[in-house]
Short mmCIF file of C-alpha atoms in Angstrom, two decimals:
data_model
loop_
_atom_site.label_atom_id
_atom_site.label_comp_id
_atom_site.label_asym_id
_atom_site.label_seq_id
_atom_site.Cartn_x
_atom_site.Cartn_y
_atom_site.Cartn_z
CA MET Q 1 11.19 25.84 -6.93
CA GLN Q 2 14.48 24.08 -8.12
CA SER Q 3 12.76 20.18 -9.60
CA GLY Q 4 14.97 18.78 -7.11
CA ALA Q 5 13.71 20.15 -3.78
CA VAL Q 6 10.32 19.81 -5.89
CA ARG Q 7 11.21 16.04 -6.04
CA ALA Q 8 12.73 15.03 -2.23
CA VAL Q 9 9.98 16.91 -0.80
CA VAL Q 10 7.49 14.68 -3.75
CA ALA Q 11 9.66 11.86 -2.21
CA ALA Q 12 9.49 12.22 1.64
CA LYS Q 13 5.53 12.52 1.39
CA THR Q 14 4.86 9.33 -0.75
CA GLY Q 15 7.30 7.23 1.60
CA GLU Q 16 5.38 8.84 4.36
CA MET Q 17 2.41 7.59 2.87
CA ALA Q 18 3.38 4.14 2.20
CA GLY Q 19 6.10 3.87 5.62
CA ASN Q 20 1.54 4.02 6.90
CA MET Q 21 0.37 1.79 4.59
CA ILE Q 22 3.19 -0.69 6.36
CA LYS Q 23 1.53 -0.05 10.08
CA ALA Q 24 -1.52 -0.70 8.79
CA ALA Q 25 -1.54 -2.86 7.47
CA PRO Q 26 -2.67 -6.53 9.26
CA ARG Q 27 -0.56 -9.00 10.68
CA GLY Q 28 0.08 -12.77 9.91
CA PRO Q 29 0.51 -14.47 13.13
CA HIS Q 30 3.71 -16.30 11.97
CA VAL Q 31 6.64 -14.71 13.67
CA THR Q 32 9.15 -14.17 11.26
CA THR Q 33 8.76 -11.59 8.29
CA ASP Q 34 9.51 -13.43 4.72
CA ALA Q 35 8.60 -12.19 0.73
CA TYR Q 36 4.56 -12.50 0.22
CA SER Q 37 3.38 -11.14 3.44
CA ILE Q 38 1.94 -8.04 3.00
CA LYS Q 39 4.79 -5.15 4.48
CA LYS Q 40 7.84 -6.46 1.82
CA ASN Q 41 5.52 -5.42 -0.54
CA ILE Q 42 3.97 -2.19 0.04
CA HIS Q 43 6.73 0.05 -1.76
CA PRO Q 44 7.32 3.74 -2.88
CA TYR Q 45 7.82 5.56 -6.83
CA VAL Q 46 8.47 8.89 -7.98
CA GLU Q 47 8.25 9.61 -11.93
CA GLN Q 48 8.42 12.81 -13.86
CA VAL Q 49 5.43 13.69 -15.87
CA GLY Q 50 6.31 15.49 -18.09
CA ASP Q 51 6.49 18.68 -15.63
CA GLU Q 52 5.63 17.66 -12.90
CA TRP Q 53 6.60 14.38 -10.30
CA VAL Q 54 3.77 12.24 -9.20
CA GLY Q 55 4.37 9.33 -6.01
CA TYR Q 56 2.92 6.75 -6.48
CA VAL Q 57 2.61 3.42 -3.67
CA VAL Q 58 2.57 0.01 -5.79
CA VAL Q 59 0.78 -2.38 -3.15
CA GLU Q 60 1.81 -5.78 -4.27
CA GLU Q 61 3.91 -5.93 -7.81
CA ASN Q 62 5.31 -9.43 -6.91
CA ASP Q 63 3.03 -11.65 -8.68
CA ARG Q 64 2.11 -14.56 -6.51
CA ALA Q 65 2.01 -11.99 -2.89
CA ARG Q 66 -2.14 -11.50 -3.37
CA HIS Q 67 -3.83 -11.99 -0.45
CA ALA Q 68 -3.06 -7.56 0.81
CA MET Q 69 -5.51 -6.33 -1.85
CA LEU Q 70 -7.94 -9.25 -0.26
CA GLN Q 71 -6.62 -8.48 2.82
CA GLU Q 72 -8.19 -4.77 1.96
CA ARG Q 73 -11.77 -5.18 -0.07
CA GLY Q 74 -12.42 -8.33 1.95
CA TYR Q 75 -12.94 -11.72 0.36
CA ARG Q 76 -15.16 -15.75 0.28
CA ASP Q 77 -13.65 -18.65 1.36
CA PRO Q 78 -13.93 -21.66 -0.54
CA ALA Q 79 -16.64 -22.57 1.19
CA GLY Q 80 -18.44 -19.24 1.07
CA ARG Q 81 -18.15 -17.46 4.33
CA ARG Q 82 -17.16 -13.93 3.61
CA HIS Q 83 -14.87 -12.18 5.41
CA ALA Q 84 -15.21 -9.06 5.70
CA GLY Q 85 -12.15 -6.46 4.32
CA ARG Q 86 -10.31 -3.78 7.03
CA PHE Q 87 -9.67 -1.49 4.54
CA TYR Q 88 -6.20 -0.50 6.13
CA LEU Q 89 -5.42 0.88 2.75
CA ARG Q 90 -8.44 2.78 2.55
CA SER Q 91 -7.61 4.46 6.04
CA VAL Q 92 -4.83 6.16 5.65
CA LEU Q 93 -5.73 7.53 1.77
CA GLN Q 94 -8.18 9.54 3.86
CA LYS Q 95 -5.43 10.61 7.50
CA GLU Q 96 -3.22 11.83 4.29
CA ARG Q 97 -5.86 13.75 2.48
CA VAL Q 98 -5.65 17.37 1.61
CA GLU Q 99 -8.55 19.50 1.85
#
């Protein structure tokens, strides 16, 4: 297969996975979507590593947007109460895996 065709396939699959993660991400109660919302901080990237094309989905490359992983894994608030994780990223990865 040509390198350009392989890159296109990897880019399509990576973009699809990032789109599914954005759809599964929890939403806040606010009406507008700001620069720090989860759906604005999930991005697909494709790069060549050696002879292979590799796709990455990056979550929270913005340093000021730190809540997406807190929603994924869970957290404790300042009062010490535990908030369970939603595992939305994990569920998308499990649906997309190839066995």
